[in-house]
């Protein structure tokens, strides 16, 4: 049959420009909806991107950001994911505007956007995640437990295929955001500028005296000078462990190296288990808003 058949619908193949439009919309909403927490949904978007990716298990190839399975009750209700509905709901109007993007691509793109918009490094990103159904939900217990020590941190991140240096670089993201008593039980921000991406996490970890907070909540640490910042037991493990600590020292001194290593490790995190048909060279570097 020749000519335009009404039976043939063209499949929409999004280009880099289309994904940049999604980026721009997330960035616009971050500015518009500034009446939340410390003035930005950015940190909780980063946490959503990471928790959707951090279920990956390299032995079985299961988990990771591919299926966006946190949309379903079993995974949404895992204790570690408490509070992330806020981030998923924030992105719903973006999904409505760009219905062709998969949730997995949207959540990870939004995480990359939140880091760039917070002044962090470029997070090169590529599409390819396909939404899956509830049967692809991962079992509870794949995400880390902040009450534990370095052995647990290594168990969790080695399972995803990360090295000690990559683990420390990633943890620098705790410069962003805060803990909420009604979500994790922990309380407070890691630094004084929780909406700006910097290497402050490492500087404070080394520069402050951290003491056990005296309170009725779970064991966490507070800085002895202002008593308004916090560290989780897993954060403290980075200076208790000699192998980890040398990278903390490196990143506290050298912000450029931190930005580079963080970007590499975060890109790797967001891509775990994704069946890409494109190549690493095809990653997009989104333009950050003015
Ligand atoms: Fe977090 N993380 N994270 N995290 N995280 C919290 C909050 C954020 C761990 C525990 C917690 C990473 C690793 C680990 C962010 C980003 C990343 C909270 C508080 C806890 C308990 C949640 C709440 O109460 O709202 C543990 C145990 C980790 C491994 C050791 C990643 C590297 C740092 C992978 C990462 O990118 C962000 C951003 C937040 C802030 C969220 C907010 O709502 O402000």
mmCIF file of C-alpha atoms and ligand atoms in Angstrom:
data_model
loop_
_atom_site.group_PDB
_atom_site.id
_atom_site.type_symbol
_atom_site.label_atom_id
_atom_site.label_comp_id
_atom_site.label_asym_id
_atom_site.label_seq_id
_atom_site.Cartn_x
_atom_site.Cartn_y
_atom_site.Cartn_z
ATOM 1 C CA UNK A 1 0.000 0.000 0.000
ATOM 2 C CA UNK A 2 1.306 3.420 -0.962
ATOM 3 C CA UNK A 3 0.747 6.870 0.471
ATOM 4 C CA UNK A 4 -0.354 7.798 3.946
ATOM 5 C CA UNK A 5 -2.260 4.947 5.446
ATOM 6 C CA UNK A 6 -4.371 5.920 8.430
ATOM 7 C CA UNK A 7 -3.495 2.524 9.898
ATOM 8 C CA UNK A 8 0.178 3.361 10.173
ATOM 9 C CA UNK A 9 1.101 5.368 13.245
ATOM 10 C CA UNK A 10 4.661 6.529 13.443
ATOM 11 C CA UNK A 11 6.456 5.578 16.650
ATOM 12 C CA UNK A 12 7.889 8.645 18.305
ATOM 13 C CA UNK A 13 11.647 8.372 18.663
ATOM 14 C CA UNK A 14 12.788 11.000 21.172
ATOM 15 C CA UNK A 15 16.014 12.858 20.482
ATOM 16 C CA UNK A 16 18.491 14.524 22.784
ATOM 17 C CA UNK A 17 16.431 17.736 22.456
ATOM 18 C CA UNK A 18 13.332 15.934 23.725
ATOM 19 C CA UNK A 19 15.194 14.689 26.791
ATOM 20 C CA UNK A 20 16.582 18.191 27.346
ATOM 21 C CA UNK A 21 12.953 19.390 27.436
ATOM 22 C CA UNK A 22 12.244 16.886 30.193
ATOM 23 C CA UNK A 23 15.346 18.118 32.028
ATOM 24 C CA UNK A 24 14.221 21.739 31.631
ATOM 25 C CA UNK A 25 10.773 20.931 32.983
ATOM 26 C CA UNK A 26 12.199 19.230 36.082
ATOM 27 C CA UNK A 27 14.567 22.187 36.574
ATOM 28 C CA UNK A 28 11.674 24.626 36.189
ATOM 29 C CA UNK A 29 9.555 22.787 38.757
ATOM 30 C CA UNK A 30 12.493 22.727 41.194
ATOM 31 C CA UNK A 31 12.517 26.530 41.105
ATOM 32 C CA UNK A 32 8.732 26.904 41.111
ATOM 33 C CA UNK A 33 8.055 24.540 44.010
ATOM 34 C CA UNK A 34 10.540 25.974 46.476
ATOM 35 C CA UNK A 35 8.254 25.747 49.481
ATOM 36 C CA UNK A 36 9.532 22.372 50.678
ATOM 37 C CA UNK A 37 12.150 21.328 53.244
ATOM 38 C CA UNK A 38 15.234 23.543 52.831
ATOM 39 C CA UNK A 39 13.772 25.117 49.683
ATOM 40 C CA UNK A 40 14.227 22.337 47.149
ATOM 41 C CA UNK A 41 12.883 18.952 46.109
ATOM 42 C CA UNK A 42 16.305 18.316 44.535
ATOM 43 C CA UNK A 43 17.733 16.169 47.354
ATOM 44 C CA UNK A 44 14.734 13.863 47.543
ATOM 45 C CA UNK A 45 14.885 13.434 43.733
ATOM 46 C CA UNK A 46 18.521 12.360 44.084
ATOM 47 C CA UNK A 47 17.466 9.868 46.746
ATOM 48 C CA UNK A 48 14.726 8.495 44.449
ATOM 49 C CA UNK A 49 17.187 8.039 41.577
ATOM 50 C CA UNK A 50 19.600 6.234 43.871
ATOM 51 C CA UNK A 51 17.059 3.999 45.625
ATOM 52 C CA UNK A 52 15.573 2.935 42.310
ATOM 53 C CA UNK A 53 19.073 1.998 41.091
ATOM 54 C CA UNK A 54 20.637 0.670 44.291
ATOM 55 C CA UNK A 55 18.655 -2.576 44.359
ATOM 56 C CA UNK A 56 20.979 -4.002 41.706
ATOM 57 C CA UNK A 57 22.609 -7.371 42.302
ATOM 58 C CA UNK A 58 25.465 -8.150 39.943
ATOM 59 C CA UNK A 59 25.275 -11.929 40.551
ATOM 60 C CA UNK A 60 21.692 -12.300 39.359
ATOM 61 C CA UNK A 61 21.494 -9.164 37.213
ATOM 62 C CA UNK A 62 18.240 -8.286 38.984
ATOM 63 C CA UNK A 63 17.156 -4.908 40.349
ATOM 64 C CA UNK A 64 18.429 -1.508 39.276
ATOM 65 C CA UNK A 65 16.614 1.386 37.674
ATOM 66 C CA UNK A 66 15.320 -0.537 34.668
ATOM 67 C CA UNK A 67 11.842 -1.537 35.820
ATOM 68 C CA UNK A 68 10.921 1.458 38.025
ATOM 69 C CA UNK A 69 9.393 -1.170 40.278
ATOM 70 C CA UNK A 70 9.178 1.236 43.223
ATOM 71 C CA UNK A 71 5.842 2.256 41.690
ATOM 72 C CA UNK A 72 4.396 -0.909 43.217
ATOM 73 C CA UNK A 73 3.421 -1.535 46.806
ATOM 74 C CA UNK A 74 5.893 -4.245 47.772
ATOM 75 C CA UNK A 75 8.908 -2.074 46.922
ATOM 76 C CA UNK A 76 7.350 1.319 47.703
ATOM 77 C CA UNK A 77 6.694 0.029 51.210
ATOM 78 C CA UNK A 78 10.202 -1.216 51.918
ATOM 79 C CA UNK A 79 11.376 0.686 54.998
ATOM 80 C CA UNK A 80 14.340 2.196 53.147
ATOM 81 C CA UNK A 81 11.984 3.842 50.646
ATOM 82 C CA UNK A 82 9.904 5.709 53.223
ATOM 83 C CA UNK A 83 9.248 9.267 52.069
ATOM 84 C CA UNK A 84 10.048 8.693 48.403
ATOM 85 C CA UNK A 85 6.396 9.031 47.392
ATOM 86 C CA UNK A 86 7.032 12.764 47.723
ATOM 87 C CA UNK A 87 9.611 12.527 44.928
ATOM 88 C CA UNK A 88 7.530 10.207 42.743
ATOM 89 C CA UNK A 89 4.514 12.522 43.078
ATOM 90 C CA UNK A 90 6.651 15.563 42.263
ATOM 91 C CA UNK A 91 7.513 13.938 38.929
ATOM 92 C CA UNK A 92 3.966 12.910 37.951
ATOM 93 C CA UNK A 93 3.173 16.197 36.136
ATOM 94 C CA UNK A 94 6.404 15.733 34.161
ATOM 95 C CA UNK A 95 5.347 12.215 33.161
ATOM 96 C CA UNK A 96 1.922 13.604 32.150
ATOM 97 C CA UNK A 97 3.597 16.211 29.943
ATOM 98 C CA UNK A 98 6.067 13.765 28.383
ATOM 99 C CA UNK A 99 4.175 10.449 28.434
ATOM 100 C CA UNK A 100 6.680 8.789 26.090
ATOM 101 C CA UNK A 101 9.413 8.666 28.746
ATOM 102 C CA UNK A 102 9.599 5.544 30.931
ATOM 103 C CA UNK A 103 9.452 6.031 34.690
ATOM 104 C CA UNK A 104 12.902 4.513 35.013
ATOM 105 C CA UNK A 105 14.345 7.040 32.585
ATOM 106 C CA UNK A 106 12.396 9.893 34.211
ATOM 107 C CA UNK A 107 13.497 9.123 37.772
ATOM 108 C CA UNK A 108 17.157 8.786 36.841
ATOM 109 C CA UNK A 109 17.117 11.832 34.554
ATOM 110 C CA UNK A 110 15.535 13.833 37.392
ATOM 111 C CA UNK A 111 18.319 12.720 39.747
ATOM 112 C CA UNK A 112 20.953 13.852 37.259
ATOM 113 C CA UNK A 113 19.086 17.144 36.831
ATOM 114 C CA UNK A 114 18.850 17.718 40.595
ATOM 115 C CA UNK A 115 22.606 17.258 41.004
ATOM 116 C CA UNK A 116 23.467 19.607 38.135
ATOM 117 C CA UNK A 117 20.947 22.234 39.269
ATOM 118 C CA UNK A 118 22.411 22.096 42.804
ATOM 119 C CA UNK A 119 25.785 23.132 41.372
ATOM 120 C CA UNK A 120 27.181 19.623 41.151
ATOM 121 C CA UNK A 121 29.116 18.050 38.292
ATOM 122 C CA UNK A 122 27.579 17.132 34.937
ATOM 123 C CA UNK A 123 25.952 13.697 35.120
ATOM 124 C CA UNK A 124 26.035 12.298 31.572
ATOM 125 C CA UNK A 125 22.878 10.260 31.051
ATOM 126 C CA UNK A 126 21.365 7.992 28.421
ATOM 127 C CA UNK A 127 17.878 6.564 27.925
ATOM 128 C CA UNK A 128 16.967 2.899 27.715
ATOM 129 C CA UNK A 129 15.024 1.866 30.823
ATOM 130 C CA UNK A 130 11.802 -0.026 30.228
ATOM 131 C CA UNK A 131 9.090 -0.123 32.844
ATOM 132 C CA UNK A 132 8.307 -3.576 34.174
ATOM 133 C CA UNK A 133 5.460 -4.968 36.207
ATOM 134 C CA UNK A 134 5.133 -5.834 39.879
ATOM 135 C CA UNK A 135 6.769 -9.235 39.397
ATOM 136 C CA UNK A 136 10.126 -7.476 38.860
ATOM 137 C CA UNK A 137 10.091 -5.926 42.367
ATOM 138 C CA UNK A 138 13.229 -6.779 44.305
ATOM 139 C CA UNK A 139 13.125 -8.355 47.778
ATOM 140 C CA UNK A 140 13.443 -6.076 50.807
ATOM 141 C CA UNK A 141 16.920 -5.631 52.267
ATOM 142 C CA UNK A 142 18.931 -4.656 49.187
ATOM 143 C CA UNK A 143 19.326 -0.996 50.192
ATOM 144 C CA UNK A 144 21.711 -0.077 53.013
ATOM 145 C CA UNK A 145 20.838 0.216 56.696
ATOM 146 C CA UNK A 146 22.284 3.470 58.052
ATOM 147 C CA UNK A 147 22.626 2.055 61.575
ATOM 148 C CA UNK A 148 25.358 -0.356 60.481
ATOM 149 C CA UNK A 149 29.133 -0.236 59.985
ATOM 150 C CA UNK A 150 31.673 -0.437 57.148
ATOM 151 C CA UNK A 151 31.250 -4.192 56.674
ATOM 152 C CA UNK A 152 27.626 -3.643 55.753
ATOM 153 C CA UNK A 153 28.441 -0.639 53.535
ATOM 154 C CA UNK A 154 30.936 -2.814 51.629
ATOM 155 C CA UNK A 155 28.533 -5.778 51.395
ATOM 156 C CA UNK A 156 25.852 -3.573 49.852
ATOM 157 C CA UNK A 157 28.054 -1.656 47.399
ATOM 158 C CA UNK A 158 30.284 -4.589 46.416
ATOM 159 C CA UNK A 159 27.053 -6.438 45.531
ATOM 160 C CA UNK A 160 26.430 -3.662 42.977
ATOM 161 C CA UNK A 161 30.034 -3.834 41.735
ATOM 162 C CA UNK A 162 31.554 -0.704 43.322
ATOM 163 C CA UNK A 163 35.094 -0.255 44.688
ATOM 164 C CA UNK A 164 36.072 1.392 47.986
ATOM 165 C CA UNK A 165 36.998 4.617 46.198
ATOM 166 C CA UNK A 166 33.678 4.705 44.341
ATOM 167 C CA UNK A 167 31.795 4.107 47.600
ATOM 168 C CA UNK A 168 33.468 7.090 49.257
ATOM 169 C CA UNK A 169 32.931 9.309 46.203
ATOM 170 C CA UNK A 170 29.227 8.416 46.126
ATOM 171 C CA UNK A 171 28.753 9.161 49.820
ATOM 172 C CA UNK A 172 29.655 12.780 49.139
ATOM 173 C CA UNK A 173 26.049 13.164 47.919
ATOM 174 C CA UNK A 174 25.069 13.410 51.554
ATOM 175 C CA UNK A 175 26.070 17.061 51.221
ATOM 176 C CA UNK A 176 22.510 17.288 49.904
ATOM 177 C CA UNK A 177 19.313 17.082 51.901
ATOM 178 C CA UNK A 178 18.484 15.915 55.352
ATOM 179 C CA UNK A 179 17.127 13.011 57.354
ATOM 180 C CA UNK A 180 13.501 13.100 58.500
ATOM 181 C CA UNK A 181 12.304 11.485 61.739
ATOM 182 C CA UNK A 182 9.069 10.338 60.062
ATOM 183 C CA UNK A 183 10.965 8.660 57.210
ATOM 184 C CA UNK A 184 14.196 7.057 58.387
ATOM 185 C CA UNK A 185 13.955 7.968 62.073
ATOM 186 C CA UNK A 186 17.178 9.999 61.806
ATOM 187 C CA UNK A 187 17.110 13.774 62.002
ATOM 188 C CA UNK A 188 18.876 16.733 60.443
ATOM 189 C CA UNK A 189 21.122 17.874 57.578
ATOM 190 C CA UNK A 190 24.748 16.901 56.992
ATOM 191 C CA UNK A 191 25.895 20.464 56.315
ATOM 192 C CA UNK A 192 24.784 24.101 56.342
ATOM 193 C CA UNK A 193 23.914 24.259 52.638
ATOM 194 C CA UNK A 194 21.782 21.160 52.005
ATOM 195 C CA UNK A 195 20.589 22.379 48.602
ATOM 196 C CA UNK A 196 24.086 22.974 47.210
ATOM 197 C CA UNK A 197 26.303 20.160 45.966
ATOM 198 C CA UNK A 198 29.834 20.558 47.393
ATOM 199 C CA UNK A 199 32.558 18.485 49.070
ATOM 200 C CA UNK A 200 31.438 19.840 52.476
ATOM 201 C CA UNK A 201 30.427 16.369 53.633
ATOM 202 C CA UNK A 202 34.083 15.273 53.589
ATOM 203 C CA UNK A 203 35.390 18.507 55.085
ATOM 204 C CA UNK A 204 32.966 18.324 57.989
ATOM 205 C CA UNK A 205 33.533 14.617 58.525
ATOM 206 C CA UNK A 206 37.238 15.321 59.069
ATOM 207 C CA UNK A 207 37.051 18.824 60.521
ATOM 208 C CA UNK A 208 34.401 18.500 63.212
ATOM 209 C CA UNK A 209 34.333 16.518 66.404
ATOM 210 C CA UNK A 210 31.383 14.131 66.066
ATOM 211 C CA UNK A 211 29.694 12.911 69.226
ATOM 212 C CA UNK A 212 26.774 10.575 69.842
ATOM 213 C CA UNK A 213 23.594 12.618 69.941
ATOM 214 C CA UNK A 214 21.749 12.320 73.232
ATOM 215 C CA UNK A 215 18.164 11.744 72.225
ATOM 216 C CA UNK A 216 15.464 9.108 72.115
ATOM 217 C CA UNK A 217 15.894 8.404 68.363
ATOM 218 C CA UNK A 218 18.275 5.979 66.657
ATOM 219 C CA UNK A 219 22.006 6.332 67.326
ATOM 220 C CA UNK A 220 23.392 9.186 65.203
ATOM 221 C CA UNK A 221 26.211 11.689 65.521
ATOM 222 C CA UNK A 222 26.140 15.430 66.009
ATOM 223 C CA UNK A 223 28.893 18.015 65.515
ATOM 224 C CA UNK A 224 30.217 19.287 68.793
ATOM 225 C CA UNK A 225 30.480 22.932 67.662
ATOM 226 C CA UNK A 226 27.020 23.808 66.312
ATOM 227 C CA UNK A 227 25.118 20.697 67.427
ATOM 228 C CA UNK A 228 22.864 21.202 64.421
ATOM 229 C CA UNK A 229 24.459 18.842 61.883
ATOM 230 C CA UNK A 230 24.414 15.088 61.763
ATOM 231 C CA UNK A 231 26.226 12.005 60.524
ATOM 232 C CA UNK A 232 24.782 8.520 60.247
ATOM 233 C CA UNK A 233 26.709 5.537 61.634
ATOM 234 C CA UNK A 234 27.401 4.491 58.009
ATOM 235 C CA UNK A 235 28.815 7.984 57.270
ATOM 236 C CA UNK A 236 31.098 7.713 60.312
ATOM 237 C CA UNK A 237 32.368 4.357 59.038
ATOM 238 C CA UNK A 238 34.191 6.286 56.305
ATOM 239 C CA UNK A 239 36.617 7.750 58.851
ATOM 240 C CA UNK A 240 36.773 4.686 61.088
ATOM 241 C CA UNK A 241 38.001 2.562 58.216
ATOM 242 C CA UNK A 242 41.587 3.257 57.051
ATOM 243 C CA UNK A 243 40.957 2.308 53.420
ATOM 244 C CA UNK A 244 37.881 4.537 53.216
ATOM 245 C CA UNK A 245 39.500 7.389 55.154
ATOM 246 C CA UNK A 246 42.271 8.007 52.648
ATOM 247 C CA UNK A 247 39.649 8.834 50.021
ATOM 248 C CA UNK A 248 37.771 11.066 52.463
ATOM 249 C CA UNK A 249 41.027 12.997 52.882
ATOM 250 C CA UNK A 250 41.519 13.199 49.127
ATOM 251 C CA UNK A 251 38.002 14.515 48.439
ATOM 252 C CA UNK A 252 38.055 16.964 51.363
ATOM 253 C CA UNK A 253 41.183 18.546 49.844
ATOM 254 C CA UNK A 254 40.384 18.300 46.168
ATOM 255 C CA UNK A 255 36.905 19.298 45.057
ATOM 256 C CA UNK A 256 37.657 18.830 41.342
ATOM 257 C CA UNK A 257 38.701 15.219 41.855
ATOM 258 C CA UNK A 258 35.608 14.651 43.986
ATOM 259 C CA UNK A 259 33.330 16.097 41.288
ATOM 260 C CA UNK A 260 34.912 13.921 38.618
ATOM 261 C CA UNK A 261 34.916 10.699 40.643
ATOM 262 C CA UNK A 262 31.421 11.342 41.962
ATOM 263 C CA UNK A 263 30.068 11.880 38.459
ATOM 264 C CA UNK A 264 31.665 8.658 37.172
ATOM 265 C CA UNK A 265 30.323 6.624 40.105
ATOM 266 C CA UNK A 266 26.839 8.147 39.986
ATOM 267 C CA UNK A 267 26.555 7.568 36.221
ATOM 268 C CA UNK A 268 27.535 3.947 36.861
ATOM 269 C CA UNK A 269 24.932 3.661 39.647
ATOM 270 C CA UNK A 270 22.105 4.978 37.475
ATOM 271 C CA UNK A 271 22.994 2.546 34.676
ATOM 272 C CA UNK A 272 23.237 -0.686 36.694
ATOM 273 C CA UNK A 273 21.265 -3.496 35.084
ATOM 274 C CA UNK A 274 19.843 -1.392 32.247
ATOM 275 C CA UNK A 275 19.630 -3.243 28.893
ATOM 276 C CA UNK A 276 20.892 -0.329 26.779
ATOM 277 C CA UNK A 277 20.769 -0.549 23.027
ATOM 278 C CA UNK A 278 22.907 2.603 22.783
ATOM 279 C CA UNK A 279 26.550 3.019 23.814
ATOM 280 C CA UNK A 280 28.347 4.904 26.613
ATOM 281 C CA UNK A 281 29.547 7.382 23.944
ATOM 282 C CA UNK A 282 25.911 8.196 23.257
ATOM 283 C CA UNK A 283 25.346 9.684 26.709
ATOM 284 C CA UNK A 284 23.852 13.173 26.780
ATOM 285 C CA UNK A 285 25.292 15.982 28.830
ATOM 286 C CA UNK A 286 22.298 18.144 29.666
ATOM 287 C CA UNK A 287 22.537 21.884 29.644
ATOM 288 C CA UNK A 288 22.145 23.209 33.183
ATOM 289 C CA UNK A 289 19.680 26.107 33.531
ATOM 290 C CA UNK A 290 20.992 29.650 33.975
HETATM 291 FE FE1 LIG B 1 21.428 8.492 51.515
HETATM 292 N N1 LIG B 1 20.269 8.574 53.178
HETATM 293 N N2 LIG B 1 22.274 6.777 52.169
HETATM 294 N N3 LIG B 1 22.510 8.370 49.795
HETATM 295 N N4 LIG B 1 20.491 10.153 50.842
HETATM 296 C C1 LIG B 1 19.353 9.536 53.488
HETATM 297 C C2 LIG B 1 19.066 10.669 52.760
HETATM 298 C C3 LIG B 1 19.636 10.967 51.549
HETATM 299 C C4 LIG B 1 22.001 6.139 53.354
HETATM 300 C C5 LIG B 1 21.022 6.487 54.270
HETATM 301 C C6 LIG B 1 20.255 7.635 54.187
HETATM 302 C C7 LIG B 1 23.455 7.429 49.511
HETATM 303 C C8 LIG B 1 23.877 6.442 50.346
HETATM 304 C C9 LIG B 1 23.314 6.126 51.577
HETATM 305 C C10 LIG B 1 20.793 10.811 49.676
HETATM 306 C C11 LIG B 1 21.607 10.345 48.671
HETATM 307 C C12 LIG B 1 22.398 9.211 48.749
HETATM 308 C C13 LIG B 1 18.718 9.209 54.730
HETATM 309 C C14 LIG B 1 17.625 10.028 55.405
HETATM 310 C C15 LIG B 1 19.272 8.035 55.175
HETATM 311 C C16 LIG B 1 18.935 7.281 56.449
HETATM 312 C C17 LIG B 1 16.270 9.732 54.755
HETATM 313 C C18 LIG B 1 15.173 10.572 55.366
HETATM 314 O O1 LIG B 1 14.926 10.415 56.568
HETATM 315 O O2 LIG B 1 14.569 11.389 54.651
HETATM 316 C C19 LIG B 1 22.905 5.028 53.508
HETATM 317 C C20 LIG B 1 22.914 4.060 54.686
HETATM 318 C C21 LIG B 1 23.733 5.028 52.407
HETATM 319 C C22 LIG B 1 24.890 4.080 52.093
HETATM 320 C C23 LIG B 1 25.950 4.075 53.091
HETATM 321 C C24 LIG B 1 24.123 7.710 48.169
HETATM 322 C C25 LIG B 1 25.519 8.184 48.374
HETATM 323 C C26 LIG B 1 25.533 9.267 49.350
HETATM 324 C C27 LIG B 1 24.232 6.539 47.174
HETATM 325 C C28 LIG B 1 23.295 8.821 47.687
HETATM 326 O O3 LIG B 1 23.411 9.408 46.559
HETATM 327 C C29 LIG B 1 20.128 12.097 49.654
HETATM 328 C C30 LIG B 1 20.244 13.152 48.555
HETATM 329 C C31 LIG B 1 19.408 12.186 50.837
HETATM 330 C C32 LIG B 1 18.548 13.360 51.306
HETATM 331 C C33 LIG B 1 17.096 13.123 50.975
HETATM 332 C C34 LIG B 1 16.203 14.247 51.417
HETATM 333 O O4 LIG B 1 14.983 14.020 51.409
HETATM 334 O O5 LIG B 1 16.664 15.335 51.744
#
